[in-house]
C-alpha positions as a printed NumPy array, in Angstrom:
array([[  4.639, -17.968,  -7.66 ],
       [  4.643, -15.641,  -4.665],
       [  7.193, -12.9  ,  -4.203],
       [  8.516, -14.685,  -1.106],
       [  9.53 , -17.819,  -2.959],
       [ 10.733, -16.543,  -6.32 ],
       [ 12.816, -13.476,  -7.106],
       [ 14.008, -11.713, -10.25 ],
       [ 16.289,  -8.704, -10.26 ],
       [ 14.258,  -5.484, -10.343],
       [ 15.141,  -2.442, -12.414],
       [ 15.628,  -0.276,  -9.343],
       [ 16.571,  -0.639,  -5.688],
       [ 15.081,   1.611,  -3.021],
       [ 15.96 ,   1.246,   0.651],
       [ 13.309,   2.859,   2.859],
       [ 13.973,   3.006,   6.595],
       [ 10.391,   2.495,   7.789],
       [  7.8  ,   0.347,   6.116],
       [  5.079,  -2.213,   6.463],
       [  6.331,  -5.776,   6.218],
       [  3.281,  -7.441,   4.743],
       [  5.167, -10.703,   4.234],
       [  4.934, -11.299,   7.999],
       [  1.978, -12.412,  10.073],
       [  1.395, -12.585,  13.808],
       [  0.361, -15.346,  16.177],
       [ -0.69 , -14.47 ,  19.729],
       [ -0.33 , -16.822,  22.708],
       [ -2.415, -15.81 ,  25.712],
       [ -3.671, -17.415,  28.901],
       [ -2.101, -18.394,  32.237],
       [ -0.199, -21.342,  30.737],
       [  1.095, -19.588,  27.62 ],
       [  4.717, -19.3  ,  28.748],
       [  4.938, -22.856,  30.056],
       [  3.327, -24.131,  26.859],
       [  5.856, -22.272,  24.712],
       [  8.684, -23.457,  26.962],
       [  7.793, -27.038,  26.068],
       [  7.511, -26.349,  22.336],
       [ 10.228, -23.89 ,  21.333],
       [ 14.014, -24.084,  21.235],
       [ 14.768, -21.057,  23.397],
       [ 14.105, -20.217,  27.034],
       [ 10.774, -18.398,  26.955],
       [ 11.144, -17.431,  30.608],
       [ 13.366, -14.641,  29.305],
       [ 10.228, -12.985,  27.929],
       [  9.159, -12.181,  31.493],
       [ 12.146,  -9.845,  31.729],
       [ 10.841,  -7.904,  28.735],
       [ 13.341,  -9.275,  26.232],
       [ 12.392, -10.202,  22.662],
       [ 13.442, -13.708,  21.754],
       [ 14.423, -15.724,  18.691],
       [ 13.354, -19.384,  18.676],
       [ 12.631, -22.356,  16.437],
       [  9.537, -24.508,  16.482],
       [ 10.384, -28.008,  15.332],
       [  8.86 , -31.425,  14.729],
       [  9.602, -34.251,  17.18 ],
       [ 12.235, -35.325,  14.615],
       [ 13.987, -31.986,  15.082],
       [ 13.038, -30.449,  11.726],
       [ 12.319, -26.719,  11.917],
       [  8.701, -25.86 ,  11.14 ],
       [  9.042, -22.124,  11.807],
       [ 11.525, -19.531,  13.023],
       [  9.739, -17.205,  15.43 ],
       [ 10.528, -13.708,  16.666],
       [  8.78 , -13.506,  20.038],
       [  7.699, -10.218,  21.632],
       [  6.311,  -9.869,  25.2  ],
       [  3.253,  -7.867,  24.163],
       [  0.812,  -6.854,  26.912],
       [ -2.123,  -8.975,  25.651],
       [ -0.002, -12.08 ,  25.109],
       [  3.24 , -13.296,  23.605],
       [  3.401, -12.264,  19.943],
       [  5.212, -14.434,  17.402],
       [  6.28 , -12.867,  14.119],
       [  6.732, -15.311,  11.241],
       [  6.13 , -15.433,   7.479],
       [  2.436, -14.99 ,   6.738],
       [  2.441, -17.966,   4.352],
       [  3.169, -20.43 ,   7.165],
       [  1.053, -18.88 ,   9.933],
       [ -1.974, -21.144,   9.459],
       [ -0.14 , -24.516,   9.339],
       [  2.019, -23.455,  12.292],
       [ -1.04 , -22.523,  14.373],
       [ -2.789, -25.765,  13.461],
       [  0.235, -27.841,  14.476],
       [  0.728, -26.01 ,  17.777],
       [ -2.927, -26.398,  18.733],
       [ -2.561, -30.182,  18.613],
       [ -0.275, -29.977,  21.645],
       [ -2.406, -27.701,  23.821],
       [ -4.249, -30.598,  25.517],
       [ -5.284, -29.293,  28.959],
       [ -3.036, -26.247,  28.966],
       [ -4.798, -22.948,  29.507],
       [ -3.442, -21.234,  26.429],
       [ -5.133, -19.606,  23.474],
       [ -3.352, -19.589,  20.11 ],
       [ -4.67 , -17.058,  17.59 ],
       [ -3.744, -15.945,  14.102],
       [ -4.159, -12.173,  14.453],
       [ -2.511, -11.213,  11.163],
       [ -5.735,  -9.574,  10.048],
       [ -5.984,  -7.383,  13.158],
       [ -2.347,  -6.434,  13.75 ],
       [  0.3  ,  -5.197,  11.342],
       [  4.068,  -5.626,  11.353],
       [  6.324,  -2.708,  10.474],
       [ 10.1  ,  -2.584,  10.33 ],
       [ 12.659,   0.115,  10.922],
       [ 15.859,  -0.602,   9.04 ],
       [ 19.111,   1.314,   8.813],
       [ 22.388,   2.227,  10.448],
       [ 21.753,   3.617,  13.939],
       [ 18.032,   3.447,  13.21 ],
       [ 15.601,   4.345,  15.932],
       [ 11.847,   3.821,  16.005],
       [  9.542,   6.287,  14.305],
       [  8.909,   9.69 ,  15.844],
       [  6.597,   9.558,  18.804],
       [  7.334,   5.932,  19.65 ],
       [  9.23 ,   4.717,  22.697],
       [ 12.782,   3.685,  21.848],
       [ 14.323,   0.431,  23.091],
       [ 17.724,   0.855,  24.68 ],
       [ 20.484,  -1.33 ,  26.084],
       [ 18.465,  -2.125,  29.182],
       [ 15.062,  -2.513,  27.55 ],
       [ 15.045,  -4.306,  24.201],
       [ 11.235,  -4.196,  24.109],
       [  9.012,  -1.244,  24.954],
       [  5.286,  -0.67 ,  24.532],
       [  3.032,   2.341,  24.681],
       [ -0.574,   2.985,  23.649],
       [ -0.869,  -0.492,  22.173],
       [  2.228,  -0.235,  19.965],
       [  5.146,  -2.539,  20.678],
       [  8.676,  -1.737,  19.551],
       [ 11.366,  -4.398,  19.786],
       [ 14.997,  -4.533,  18.873],
       [ 15.521,  -7.277,  16.323],
       [ 17.255, -10.36 ,  17.631],
       [ 18.076, -10.417,  21.331],
       [ 20.234,  -8.674,  23.878],
       [ 22.831, -11.388,  23.283],
       [ 23.094, -10.691,  19.539],
       [ 24.368,  -7.111,  19.119],
       [ 24.884,  -7.39 ,  15.354],
       [ 21.122,  -6.913,  14.851],
       [ 20.519,  -3.983,  17.173],
       [ 20.125,  -1.35 ,  14.45 ],
       [ 16.75 ,  -2.753,  13.351],
       [ 13.38 ,  -2.794,  15.079],
       [ 10.005,  -4.466,  14.877],
       [  6.96 ,  -2.226,  15.281],
       [  3.607,  -3.953,  15.856],
       [  0.108,  -2.794,  16.63 ],
       [ -3.458,  -2.724,  15.412],
       [ -4.244,  -0.706,  12.299],
       [ -6.156,   1.787,  14.456],
       [ -3.323,   2.298,  16.933],
       [ -0.702,   2.568,  14.2  ],
       [ -2.826,   5.117,  12.366],
       [ -3.439,   7.129,  15.537],
       [  0.298,   7.298,  16.218],
       [  1.   ,   8.345,  12.628],
       [  3.005,   5.222,  11.791],
       [  0.902,   4.317,   8.767],
       [  1.295,   7.779,   7.231],
       [  5.07 ,   7.708,   7.802],
       [  5.593,   4.284,   6.29 ],
       [  5.934,   3.01 ,   2.767],
       [  4.299,  -0.215,   1.639],
       [  5.973,  -1.518,  -1.486],
       [  7.948,  -4.554,  -2.64 ],
       [ 11.148,  -2.536,  -2.087],
       [ 10.417,  -2.39 ,   1.655],
       [ 10.197,  -6.156,   1.915],
       [ 13.306,  -6.606,  -0.234],
       [ 15.308,  -4.186,   1.912],
       [ 14.321,  -6.049,   5.075],
       [ 15.09 ,  -9.404,   3.5  ],
       [ 18.498,  -8.169,   2.334],
       [ 19.266,  -6.911,   5.831],
       [ 18.337, -10.347,   7.223],
       [ 20.706, -11.998,   4.767],
       [ 23.58 ,  -9.707,   5.676],
       [ 22.921, -10.369,   9.375],
       [ 22.913, -14.128,   8.745],
       [ 19.413, -14.291,  10.204],
       [ 17.599, -17.435,   9.029],
       [ 13.996, -17.808,   8.003],
       [ 11.801, -20.756,   7.063],
       [  9.109, -20.532,   4.404],
       [  6.562, -22.982,   3.014],
       [  9.167, -24.29 ,   0.569],
       [ 11.686, -25.074,   3.328],
       [  9.559, -26.213,   6.27 ],
       [ 10.821, -29.412,   7.946],
       [ 14.025, -29.482,   5.869],
       [ 16.607, -28.47 ,   8.455],
       [ 17.516, -29.012,  12.085],
       [ 18.051, -25.79 ,  14.025],
       [ 21.869, -25.879,  13.907],
       [ 21.836, -26.03 ,  10.102],
       [ 20.197, -22.585,  10.264],
       [ 22.923, -21.371,  12.671],
       [ 20.364, -20.795,  15.403],
       [ 22.807, -22.098,  17.987],
       [ 25.235, -19.341,  16.964],
       [ 22.783, -16.437,  17.195],
       [ 21.048, -17.118,  20.512],
       [ 18.138, -19.08 ,  19.068],
       [ 18.591, -22.233,  21.173],
       [ 18.9  , -22.85 ,  24.89 ],
       [ 20.762, -26.038,  25.805],
       [ 20.011, -25.647,  29.513],
       [ 16.24 , -25.053,  29.61 ],
       [ 15.155, -28.676,  29.555],
       [ 12.885, -30.594,  27.204],
       [ 11.085, -29.158,  24.209],
       [  9.702, -30.654,  21.019],
       [ 12.641, -31.846,  18.914],
       [ 15.088, -31.326,  21.79 ],
       [ 16.542, -34.833,  21.647],
       [ 17.682, -34.416,  18.044],
       [ 18.921, -30.865,  18.596],
       [ 20.921, -31.864,  21.688],
       [ 22.358, -34.966,  20.041],
       [ 23.422, -32.949,  17.005],
       [ 25.163, -30.411,  19.23 ],
       [ 26.93 , -32.723,  21.647],
       [ 28.016, -35.367,  19.156],
       [ 29.303, -32.804,  16.683],
       [ 27.15 , -34.058,  13.836],
       [ 26.522, -30.696,  12.195],
       [ 27.194, -31.504,   8.549],
       [ 25.556, -28.416,   7.076],
       [ 25.548, -24.757,   7.981],
       [ 23.935, -21.552,   6.786],
       [ 26.152, -19.506,   4.466],
       [ 25.797, -16.155,   2.744],
       [ 26.247, -16.076,  -1.021],
       [ 26.268, -13.7  ,  -3.961],
       [ 24.405, -15.19 ,  -6.919],
       [ 24.602, -14.136, -10.57 ],
       [ 21.695, -12.681, -12.52 ],
       [ 18.958, -15.255, -12.988],
       [ 15.746, -16.622, -11.581],
       [ 16.177, -18.099,  -8.121],
       [ 13.714, -19.541,  -5.638],
       [ 13.667, -20.239,  -1.923],
       [ 13.992, -23.998,  -1.518],
       [ 15.905, -24.394,  -4.778],
       [ 18.615, -27.055,  -4.664],
       [ 22.017, -25.748,  -5.713],
       [ 25.423, -27.26 ,  -6.378],
       [ 28.326, -24.828,  -6.101],
       [ 31.308, -25.009,  -8.415],
       [ 33.529, -25.708,  -5.382],
       [ 31.662, -28.978,  -4.802],
       [ 29.367, -27.991,  -1.941],
       [ 25.63 , -28.508,  -2.273],
       [ 22.482, -27.464,  -0.465],
       [ 19.376, -25.307,  -0.684],
       [ 18.596, -21.605,  -0.852],
       [ 16.704, -20.385,   2.204],
       [ 16.487, -16.625,   1.61 ],
       [ 16.896, -14.31 ,  -1.39 ],
       [ 17.057, -10.59 ,  -2.085],
       [ 18.078,  -8.479,  -5.054],
       [ 21.3  ,  -6.506,  -4.59 ],
       [ 21.722,  -4.356,  -7.661],
       [ 21.789,  -6.54 , -10.769],
       [ 22.753,  -9.614,  -8.752],
       [ 21.358, -11.347,  -5.683],
       [ 22.412, -12.1  ,  -2.171],
       [ 21.191, -15.273,  -0.546],
       [ 21.4  , -17.492,   2.477],
       [ 21.844, -21.177,   1.77 ],
       [ 22.24 , -24.273,   3.905],
       [ 25.297, -25.981,   2.419],
       [ 27.402, -29.021,   3.12 ],
       [ 30.546, -28.155,   5.046],
       [ 32.706, -30.431,   2.931],
       [ 33.114, -30.135,  -0.813],
       [ 31.713, -33.045,  -2.757],
       [ 30.151, -34.461,   0.411],
       [ 27.239, -36.789,  -0.129],
       [ 26.738, -37.039,   3.613],
       [ 23.746, -35.105,   4.737],
       [ 21.934, -35.225,   1.411],
       [ 19.021, -36.591,   3.361],
       [ 19.299, -33.637,   5.732],
       [ 17.74 , -31.321,   3.176],
       [ 15.223, -33.772,   1.741],
       [ 16.73 , -34.515,  -1.634],
       [ 18.92 , -31.445,  -2.162],
       [ 21.237, -33.467,  -4.366],
       [ 18.457, -34.251,  -6.802],
       [ 18.004, -31.932,  -9.814],
       [ 20.231, -29.227,  -8.31 ],
       [ 21.408, -26.19 , -10.267],
       [ 25.139, -25.664, -10.814],
       [ 25.932, -22.209,  -9.434],
       [ 29.026, -20.043,  -9.761],
       [ 28.431, -18.251,  -6.464],
       [ 30.689, -16.062,  -4.346],
       [ 30.705, -16.674,  -0.616],
       [ 30.249, -13.53 ,   1.47 ],
       [ 31.121, -13.044,   5.158],
       [ 28.638, -13.389,   7.998],
       [ 28.744, -11.081,  11.045],
       [ 29.422, -14.087,  13.278],
       [ 31.793, -17.013,  13.145],
       [ 30.826, -20.547,  12.19 ],
       [ 33.616, -21.663,  14.483],
       [ 34.977, -25.144,  13.995],
       [ 31.639, -26.462,  12.742]])
């Protein structure tokens, strides 16, 4: 099983500040209709990309189930979407079905471009790279794009950055020689995502959740004013009728073998599925979509059989950097 979907505690725990994130791939949207096409497919207002702002958005089925969580960057040759490499191909294939007459080109460029991450308190991009600031969350120079993680409306993520570019450009700028490529890099990034309450969807969890279950409405991942998009009817109904029965929570798990997509039943009576995992010392931290009420059977269908064959877990709930409110 791949490292993304199954995790055991390692013997050590390094936390590099700059490294290649090989678990991520890139999809490029180019052409005169690329923004309007994305506006009709994704949960957030892609017009914000024209102002040079990176954007977080969900791509969902017409039934409102999230297929992918995308980090969008306004790169010069087209909008770049960062997402887990393991779901790039099925996501591209699904999106292409909706192109019709739109003048947009959708390409998997994971083999041509690389994704790097800068992670740490008060981190800034690598030496020689332009640095995003409060007024410019995305900057680009000599083919290398640097973007503050999240968006300008989500300050809790502003100490981390995406760095993207071709292998040649990254090598020329010295990024490749500065970076480390090891499982510890990916684990450090994943752990930082968990502590930021930043959701992700993998092959094991595609089409299991509506966007609000992943807290995307709380972290500027959904626009409720932009108009129609695929899955919008379900997302809007869920929001306005207050039918959010599950939310994303952060947990500490005991030593063991855990997997993304694994159904769990907490000792306090809540149930759900693990969506993200990372080793934290001898234990693990995780994000999990859980029922809001203990012992609630409602919403079991919302995670496609989470109640079936679930694992009883003595987990500790950890705080998120944002409030779940009254949900």
